Short mmCIF file of C-alpha atoms in Angstrom, two decimals:
data_model
loop_
_atom_site.label_atom_id
_atom_site.label_comp_id
_atom_site.label_asym_id
_atom_site.label_seq_id
_atom_site.Cartn_x
_atom_site.Cartn_y
_atom_site.Cartn_z
CA MET A 7 -0.08 -0.35 0.13
CA ASN A 8 2.58 2.43 1.23
CA ILE A 9 4.49 1.42 -2.16
CA MET A 10 0.96 2.18 -4.47
CA LEU A 11 1.11 5.71 -2.76
CA ALA A 12 4.68 6.53 -3.30
CA ILE A 13 4.40 5.58 -6.86
CA ILE A 14 1.13 7.69 -7.32
CA VAL A 15 2.47 10.80 -5.17
CA GLY A 16 5.83 10.51 -6.77
CA PHE A 17 5.02 10.43 -10.33
CA LEU A 18 1.98 13.77 -9.25
CA PHE A 19 4.81 15.64 -7.92
CA GLY A 20 7.28 14.49 -10.75
CA PHE A 21 4.69 15.86 -13.31
CA VAL A 22 4.19 19.01 -11.49
CA LEU A 23 7.68 20.07 -11.04
CA GLN A 24 7.77 19.33 -14.89
CA LYS A 25 4.46 21.33 -15.91
CA ALA A 26 5.26 23.71 -13.60
CA GLY A 27 8.91 24.46 -15.32
CA ALA A 28 10.46 23.84 -12.64
CA ALA A 29 12.75 20.95 -13.67
CA SER A 30 13.99 23.85 -16.91
CA PRO A 31 17.88 25.16 -15.70
CA ALA A 32 17.22 28.70 -17.40
CA LYS A 33 13.31 28.76 -15.22
CA ILE A 34 15.41 28.62 -12.16
CA ILE A 35 18.31 30.47 -13.16
CA GLY A 36 15.62 33.76 -14.49
CA MET A 37 14.19 33.39 -11.33
CA LEU A 38 17.12 33.28 -8.91
CA ARG A 39 18.81 36.18 -11.33
CA LEU A 40 15.06 37.64 -10.74
CA THR A 41 14.61 38.36 -14.27
CA ASP A 42 11.96 35.87 -14.82
CA LEU A 43 9.47 35.12 -12.07
CA HIS A 44 7.07 32.74 -12.55
CA LEU A 45 8.72 29.26 -10.85
CA MET A 46 9.46 32.46 -7.11
CA LYS A 47 5.63 33.37 -7.49
CA ALA A 48 4.31 29.45 -8.35
CA ILE A 49 6.49 28.12 -5.47
CA LEU A 50 5.38 30.92 -2.94
CA LEU A 51 1.94 30.97 -3.44
CA GLY A 52 2.27 27.01 -3.76
CA ILE A 53 3.46 26.93 -0.12
CA GLY A 54 1.37 29.83 0.76
CA ILE A 55 -1.81 26.97 0.41
CA SER A 56 -0.35 24.12 1.01
CA SER A 57 0.18 25.84 4.35
CA LEU A 58 -2.58 27.51 4.66
CA LEU A 59 -4.19 23.67 4.41
CA LEU A 60 -3.07 21.99 6.27
CA PHE A 61 -3.64 24.87 9.70
CA THR A 62 -6.74 25.09 8.53
CA LEU A 63 -7.31 20.58 8.51
CA LEU A 64 -4.83 20.63 11.75
CA SER A 65 -7.02 23.37 13.56
CA ALA A 66 -10.02 21.98 12.68
CA GLY A 67 -8.98 18.28 14.31
CA ILE A 68 -9.58 16.62 10.27
CA ILE A 69 -6.37 15.64 10.81
CA SER A 70 -3.26 15.18 13.51
CA GLY A 71 0.40 16.48 13.25
CA ASN A 72 1.40 12.60 13.61
CA HIS A 73 2.14 12.94 9.98
CA LEU A 74 3.77 16.62 9.83
CA SER A 75 8.16 16.08 9.94
CA ILE A 76 9.98 19.08 11.67
CA LYS A 77 13.32 19.06 10.88
CA THR A 78 16.46 19.84 13.67
CA SER A 79 17.96 23.91 12.95
CA TYR A 80 21.70 24.08 13.41
CA MET A 81 24.22 25.73 11.58
CA GLY A 82 24.37 23.55 9.40
CA VAL A 83 21.23 24.60 7.96
CA ILE A 84 22.51 28.02 6.85
CA ALA A 85 26.15 26.45 5.92
CA GLY A 86 24.43 23.40 4.04
CA GLY A 87 22.16 26.08 2.81
CA ALA A 88 24.45 27.88 1.14
CA ILE A 89 26.75 25.22 0.28
CA LEU A 90 23.75 23.83 -2.11
CA GLY A 91 22.71 28.04 -3.41
CA LEU A 92 26.04 27.88 -4.99
CA GLY A 93 25.50 24.65 -6.52
CA TRP A 94 21.97 25.08 -7.37
CA ALA A 95 22.86 28.47 -9.16
CA MET A 96 25.76 26.90 -11.40
CA ALA A 97 23.29 23.72 -12.36
CA GLY A 98 19.64 25.85 -12.36
CA PHE A 99 19.01 22.19 -11.01
CA CYS A 100 17.73 20.76 -7.51
CA PRO A 101 17.54 16.80 -6.36
CA GLY A 102 13.89 16.49 -6.92
CA THR A 103 13.82 19.13 -10.34
CA SER A 104 17.48 16.66 -11.18
CA LEU A 105 15.37 13.56 -11.61
CA VAL A 106 12.66 15.19 -12.96
CA ALA A 107 14.49 16.97 -16.59
CA ALA A 108 16.49 13.59 -16.38
CA GLY A 109 13.06 12.65 -16.92
CA ALA A 110 12.23 13.96 -19.56
CA GLY A 111 15.39 13.63 -21.40
CA ARG A 112 17.72 16.13 -20.66
CA LYS A 113 21.39 15.07 -20.73
CA ASP A 114 22.24 17.59 -18.88
CA ALA A 115 21.13 16.51 -15.67
CA LEU A 116 22.07 12.60 -15.69
CA PHE A 117 26.11 15.21 -14.97
CA PHE A 118 24.23 16.96 -12.26
CA ILE A 119 23.07 13.28 -10.89
CA THR A 120 25.77 11.46 -10.89
CA GLY A 121 28.13 14.50 -9.27
CA GLY A 122 25.18 14.97 -7.07
CA LEU A 123 25.85 10.96 -6.20
CA VAL A 124 29.69 11.85 -5.43
CA GLY A 125 28.56 15.01 -3.13
CA ALA A 126 26.60 12.97 -1.22
CA GLY A 127 29.67 10.46 -0.96
CA ILE A 128 31.95 12.56 0.05
CA PHE A 129 29.32 13.90 2.89
CA THR A 130 29.08 10.14 3.65
CA LEU A 131 32.57 9.49 4.10
CA SER A 132 33.04 12.52 6.64
CA TYR A 133 30.45 13.11 8.42
CA GLY A 134 31.97 11.08 10.97
CA SER A 135 34.42 13.93 11.02
CA ILE A 136 32.24 16.65 11.36
CA GLN A 137 29.62 15.44 13.22
CA ASN A 138 31.20 17.17 16.77
CA SER A 139 31.87 20.18 15.49
CA TRP A 140 30.90 23.84 15.18
CA LEU A 141 28.36 23.05 12.08
CA PHE A 142 25.58 20.66 14.14
CA ASP A 143 25.71 23.19 17.34
CA ASP A 144 22.28 23.10 18.13
CA LEU A 145 19.98 26.64 16.67
CA GLY A 146 16.79 25.96 18.24
CA GLY A 147 15.85 22.26 18.02
CA LYS A 148 12.86 21.08 15.56
CA ALA A 149 11.10 23.98 16.50
CA THR A 150 7.70 25.65 14.15
CA LEU A 151 6.49 29.58 14.44
CA ALA A 152 2.63 27.90 14.85
CA THR A 153 1.73 25.51 17.19
CA THR A 154 1.15 21.93 15.43
CA GLY A 155 0.18 19.95 18.31
CA VAL A 156 2.60 17.88 18.67
CA GLU A 157 4.79 17.91 21.45
CA LYS A 158 7.93 16.52 20.67
CA TYR A 159 8.43 19.94 18.39
CA SER A 160 9.11 23.24 20.28
CA VAL A 161 6.37 26.21 19.52
CA MET A 162 8.16 30.15 18.99
CA LEU A 163 4.52 32.14 19.34
CA PRO A 164 3.04 29.37 21.29
CA SER A 165 0.79 32.32 22.78
CA LEU A 166 -0.99 32.80 19.47
CA PRO A 167 -4.09 30.31 18.09
CA ALA A 168 -1.76 28.38 15.03
CA LEU A 169 -4.79 28.87 12.65
CA TRP A 170 -3.30 32.91 12.51
CA VAL A 171 -0.16 32.64 12.38
CA ALA A 172 0.76 29.84 9.63
CA GLY A 173 -2.48 32.08 8.28
CA ALA A 174 -0.97 35.14 8.72
CA ILE A 175 2.75 34.06 7.01
CA ALA A 176 0.75 31.61 4.23
CA ALA A 177 -1.13 35.11 3.19
CA VAL A 178 2.22 37.16 2.87
CA PHE A 179 3.47 34.97 0.70
CA ILE A 180 0.16 34.45 -1.26
CA ILE A 181 0.34 38.64 -1.38
CA ILE A 182 3.89 38.21 -2.81
CA ALA A 183 3.26 36.18 -4.70
CA VAL A 184 0.28 37.48 -6.81
CA LEU A 185 2.31 41.17 -7.07
CA LEU A 186 5.45 40.06 -8.23
CA PRO A 187 5.99 40.81 -11.91
CA ALA A 188 5.93 37.47 -13.35
CA SER A 189 9.10 38.95 -15.06
CA THR A 190 11.65 41.54 -15.32
CA ALA A 191 13.65 41.77 -18.52
CA SER A 192 11.65 44.43 -20.08
CA SER A 193 12.56 47.01 -17.16
CA GLU A 194 16.22 45.58 -17.51
CA ASN A 195 16.63 46.29 -21.22
CA ALA A 196 15.47 49.63 -20.67
CA MET B 10 -8.61 18.34 -18.39
CA LYS B 11 -6.48 20.20 -21.57
CA PHE B 12 -4.53 22.02 -19.39
CA LEU B 13 -2.07 18.35 -19.42
CA TYR B 14 -1.37 19.15 -22.43
CA LYS B 15 0.46 22.88 -22.39
CA GLN B 16 3.86 23.06 -22.49
CA GLN B 17 4.07 24.83 -19.08
CA TRP B 18 1.34 25.55 -16.58
CA ASN B 19 0.54 29.76 -16.32
CA TRP B 20 2.47 30.48 -12.06
CA LYS B 21 -1.03 29.88 -10.60
CA ILE B 22 -1.98 26.45 -11.63
CA SER B 23 1.86 25.57 -10.85
CA GLY B 24 1.54 27.23 -7.51
CA LEU B 25 -2.20 25.30 -7.09
CA ALA B 26 -0.37 22.70 -8.79
CA LEU B 27 2.29 22.02 -6.45
CA GLY B 28 0.47 23.51 -3.34
CA LEU B 29 -1.97 20.83 -3.27
CA THR B 30 0.61 17.54 -3.45
CA PHE B 31 3.02 19.28 -1.14
CA LEU B 32 -0.19 18.91 0.66
CA LEU B 33 -1.14 15.38 -0.30
CA ALA B 34 1.71 14.15 0.36
CA VAL B 35 1.53 15.20 4.57
CA LEU B 36 -2.02 14.22 4.51
CA LEU B 37 -1.25 10.72 3.09
CA VAL B 38 2.18 9.28 4.08
CA LYS B 39 5.07 12.46 5.28
CA PRO B 40 6.71 15.35 3.69
CA ILE B 41 8.40 15.57 0.77
CA GLY B 42 12.08 15.23 0.37
CA VAL B 43 14.56 14.13 -2.01
CA SER B 44 18.36 14.05 -1.46
CA THR B 45 18.24 11.40 0.95
CA GLN B 46 17.53 9.23 -1.74
CA PHE B 47 20.39 10.22 -2.89
CA VAL B 48 22.40 8.53 0.21
CA ILE B 49 20.52 5.41 -0.29
CA PHE B 50 20.92 4.98 -3.70
CA ASP B 51 25.42 5.21 -2.79
CA GLY B 52 24.88 2.73 -0.39
CA ILE B 53 22.71 0.45 -2.62
CA VAL B 54 26.06 0.54 -4.80
CA TRP B 55 28.38 0.71 -1.37
CA ASN B 56 27.03 -2.30 -0.23
CA LEU B 57 27.48 -4.30 -3.55
CA PHE B 58 31.29 -3.61 -2.79
CA SER B 59 31.92 -3.94 0.70
CA ASP B 60 29.64 -4.61 3.87
CA VAL B 61 28.53 -1.08 4.76
CA VAL B 62 24.77 -2.56 5.91
CA VAL B 63 24.82 -4.89 8.80
CA GLU B 64 21.71 -6.64 10.43
CA ASP B 65 22.31 -5.41 14.26
CA ASN B 66 18.81 -6.38 16.91
CA SER B 67 20.73 -4.12 19.07
CA SER B 68 19.67 -0.57 17.11
CA LYS B 69 16.09 0.16 16.71
CA THR B 70 15.21 -0.65 13.15
CA GLY B 71 17.88 -3.65 13.35
CA TYR B 72 20.03 -2.37 10.97
CA ALA B 73 23.62 -0.69 11.76
CA SER B 74 26.66 0.28 9.26
CA PRO B 75 30.94 1.14 10.51
CA ASN B 76 30.01 4.43 8.35
CA ALA B 77 28.89 7.07 11.01
CA TYR B 78 26.08 8.44 9.21
CA LEU B 79 24.63 5.11 7.74
CA ASN B 80 24.83 4.08 11.06
CA LYS B 81 23.06 7.74 12.44
CA SER B 82 19.20 6.95 13.53
CA GLY B 83 19.20 3.95 14.83
CA GLY B 84 20.26 2.93 11.86
CA LYS B 85 17.84 4.98 10.05
CA TYR B 86 19.66 5.28 6.23
CA ALA B 87 21.39 1.46 6.60
CA SER B 88 17.54 0.11 6.99
CA ASN B 89 16.70 1.84 3.64
CA ILE B 90 19.87 0.05 2.46
CA ALA B 91 19.04 -2.80 2.76
CA ASN B 92 15.60 -2.37 2.01
CA PRO B 93 15.30 -0.14 -1.17
CA LEU B 94 11.50 -0.93 -1.98
CA ASN B 95 10.71 1.42 0.96
CA TYR B 96 8.46 4.47 0.70
CA SER B 97 11.06 7.67 -0.06
CA PHE B 98 13.01 5.29 -2.43
CA VAL B 99 10.55 4.87 -4.48
CA PHE B 100 8.97 7.63 -4.27
CA VAL B 101 11.70 9.47 -5.93
CA LEU B 102 11.85 6.44 -8.45
CA ALA B 103 8.54 7.57 -9.63
CA MET B 104 9.22 11.06 -9.91
CA VAL B 105 11.24 10.30 -12.71
CA LEU B 106 8.15 8.70 -13.91
CA GLY B 107 6.04 11.84 -14.09
CA GLY B 108 9.24 13.89 -15.42
CA PHE B 109 9.08 11.55 -18.68
CA VAL B 110 5.31 11.21 -19.34
CA ALA B 111 5.05 14.88 -18.46
CA SER B 112 7.10 15.95 -20.98
CA ARG B 113 5.78 13.42 -23.00
CA MET B 114 2.16 15.38 -22.84
CA GLN B 115 2.10 18.08 -24.76
CA SER B 116 -0.16 19.51 -27.76
CA ASN B 117 2.64 20.66 -30.08
CA ALA B 118 5.20 18.34 -30.52
CA SER B 119 7.99 20.03 -31.48
CA GLU B 120 7.72 21.92 -27.88
CA ALA B 121 8.94 18.28 -26.67
CA ASP B 122 12.66 19.34 -27.12
CA SER B 123 13.25 21.23 -24.34
CA ASN B 124 17.46 21.04 -25.43
CA ASN B 125 16.37 24.21 -27.80
CA LEU B 126 15.70 26.94 -25.67
CA ALA B 127 17.94 29.88 -26.87
CA VAL B 128 19.87 30.14 -23.29
CA THR B 129 22.86 29.09 -22.63
CA CYS B 130 22.70 26.65 -19.95
CA ASP B 131 20.38 24.53 -22.58
CA LYS B 132 22.75 24.66 -25.62
CA PRO B 133 24.25 21.33 -23.85
CA ASP B 134 28.43 21.53 -24.11
CA SER B 135 31.30 19.75 -22.61
CA LYS B 136 32.01 23.42 -19.92
CA ARG B 137 28.13 22.79 -19.22
CA TYR B 138 28.29 19.45 -18.18
CA LEU B 139 31.26 20.17 -16.18
CA THR B 140 30.35 23.23 -14.41
CA VAL B 141 26.44 20.79 -13.69
CA PHE B 142 28.64 18.13 -12.67
CA PHE B 143 30.10 20.41 -9.77
CA GLY B 144 27.06 22.13 -9.59
CA GLY B 145 25.55 18.51 -8.26
CA VAL B 146 28.38 17.85 -5.74
CA LEU B 147 27.93 21.36 -4.60
CA VAL B 148 23.99 20.90 -4.18
CA LEU B 149 23.93 17.69 -2.15
CA PHE B 150 27.44 17.92 -0.35
CA GLY B 151 24.72 20.92 0.85
CA ALA B 152 21.71 19.32 1.72
CA ARG B 153 22.86 16.62 3.03
CA LEU B 154 24.40 19.32 4.74
CA ALA B 155 21.89 20.86 6.05
CA GLY B 156 19.59 17.98 6.36
CA GLY B 157 17.34 18.37 3.77
CA CYS B 158 17.05 20.43 -0.13
CA THR B 159 14.36 22.26 -1.35
CA SER B 160 11.81 20.14 -1.39
CA GLY B 161 12.08 18.10 1.81
CA HIS B 162 13.37 21.90 3.87
CA MET B 163 12.44 24.89 1.46
CA MET B 164 8.70 23.34 0.35
CA SER B 165 7.44 21.35 2.55
CA GLY B 166 9.57 23.01 6.17
CA MET B 167 7.82 26.24 5.09
CA MET B 168 4.85 24.68 4.01
CA GLN B 169 4.61 23.33 8.02
CA THR B 170 5.99 26.76 9.40
CA SER B 171 9.26 24.84 10.82
CA LEU B 172 12.01 27.26 11.93
CA SER B 173 14.61 25.28 9.52
CA GLY B 174 12.91 25.78 6.06
CA TYR B 175 13.02 29.33 6.39
CA LEU B 176 17.05 29.34 7.85
CA PHE B 177 17.90 26.96 4.80
CA ALA B 178 15.65 29.54 2.45
CA MET B 179 17.63 32.25 2.92
CA GLY B 180 21.29 30.52 3.41
CA ALA B 181 20.24 29.09 -0.48
CA PHE B 182 19.15 32.14 -1.38
CA ALA B 183 22.01 34.68 0.06
CA VAL B 184 24.27 32.76 -2.41
CA ALA B 185 21.86 31.30 -5.46
CA VAL B 186 21.09 34.99 -5.78
CA PRO B 187 24.12 37.09 -6.25
CA VAL B 188 25.65 34.18 -7.81
CA ALA B 189 23.32 33.48 -10.12
CA MET B 190 23.88 37.20 -11.29
CA LEU B 191 27.25 36.67 -11.78
CA MET B 192 27.39 33.77 -13.60
CA TYR B 193 24.47 34.03 -15.64
CA ARG B 194 24.93 38.24 -16.22
CA ARG B 195 24.89 38.35 -20.30
CA ASN B 196 21.36 37.10 -20.72
CA ALA B 197 21.85 33.89 -19.92
#
């Protein structure tokens, strides 16, 4: 059953990323150069909608928090994000979109995936020697801004209703998504 | 259902579809994540050549590894390497299939060749392949250091209002935006 769900949701995710243009390095790099904001608008809208619906369902008690999974905050989240950002800008792929692009027949995605397997391998081999370094210094543990109702996750804004917090953030994301221009190319050429 | 055959959706449909997919994943199973599976794939290959994963009844998952990373969290990764037919690994394989079908489902067949876009990074040459290869090394090393990638940290994380998601997005965009601007200065 779980494997069937993996196939269905994985297929759907790959399909959506391809149709959204996220598997195109030109679209990614256009977003990062702030010249083609199509993907930025789509991503902000996507996060806003999913967050709003998720916390609506949580607050209404329709779903429980045990399907959530909050990652730990530590120095390496920022440092790793920065290293990822460098490679992301160079290649125009992230791990997920490279797989989708490979499925869509892009040859350069295969070079990215090969590099990715090397990078993941280097990390796997080096983890033992860096696991006690500053890179894993705590920055708040498994924390969320809005209450999830799951005890093991700490809450940064515990006194406010979860739906207000998540809803306000979602509203900001959605408003930015609507207001951002799809393309800034014309102003650049002027 | 005509929109399924469009080459690319507009930002509203794209955003709505992305949002609903991430929500569906949480409702049915768990938040979407991808980058861990690069480690699992490495481990599966590595395990063919040497015993990097061993059965160990004292560990939480029943598996352990002499490698500190694969042995982490009660041998969680070691266990996934020993049993590749698990949700997360099959999920990323299905993503490849989703990309394939989506790229074939286009009303205008000539649009299918995305390699023809008049953009530097879409005109593959050996320099592009080398750049992409090293980009891949950095992206997956960074993702594993951070404990997640664009899917797991940025989308799934911020969706749950996880502090880690905002920290990750900050780090990633702070570097990616200036680097992309410098590297691809001429209309890419």
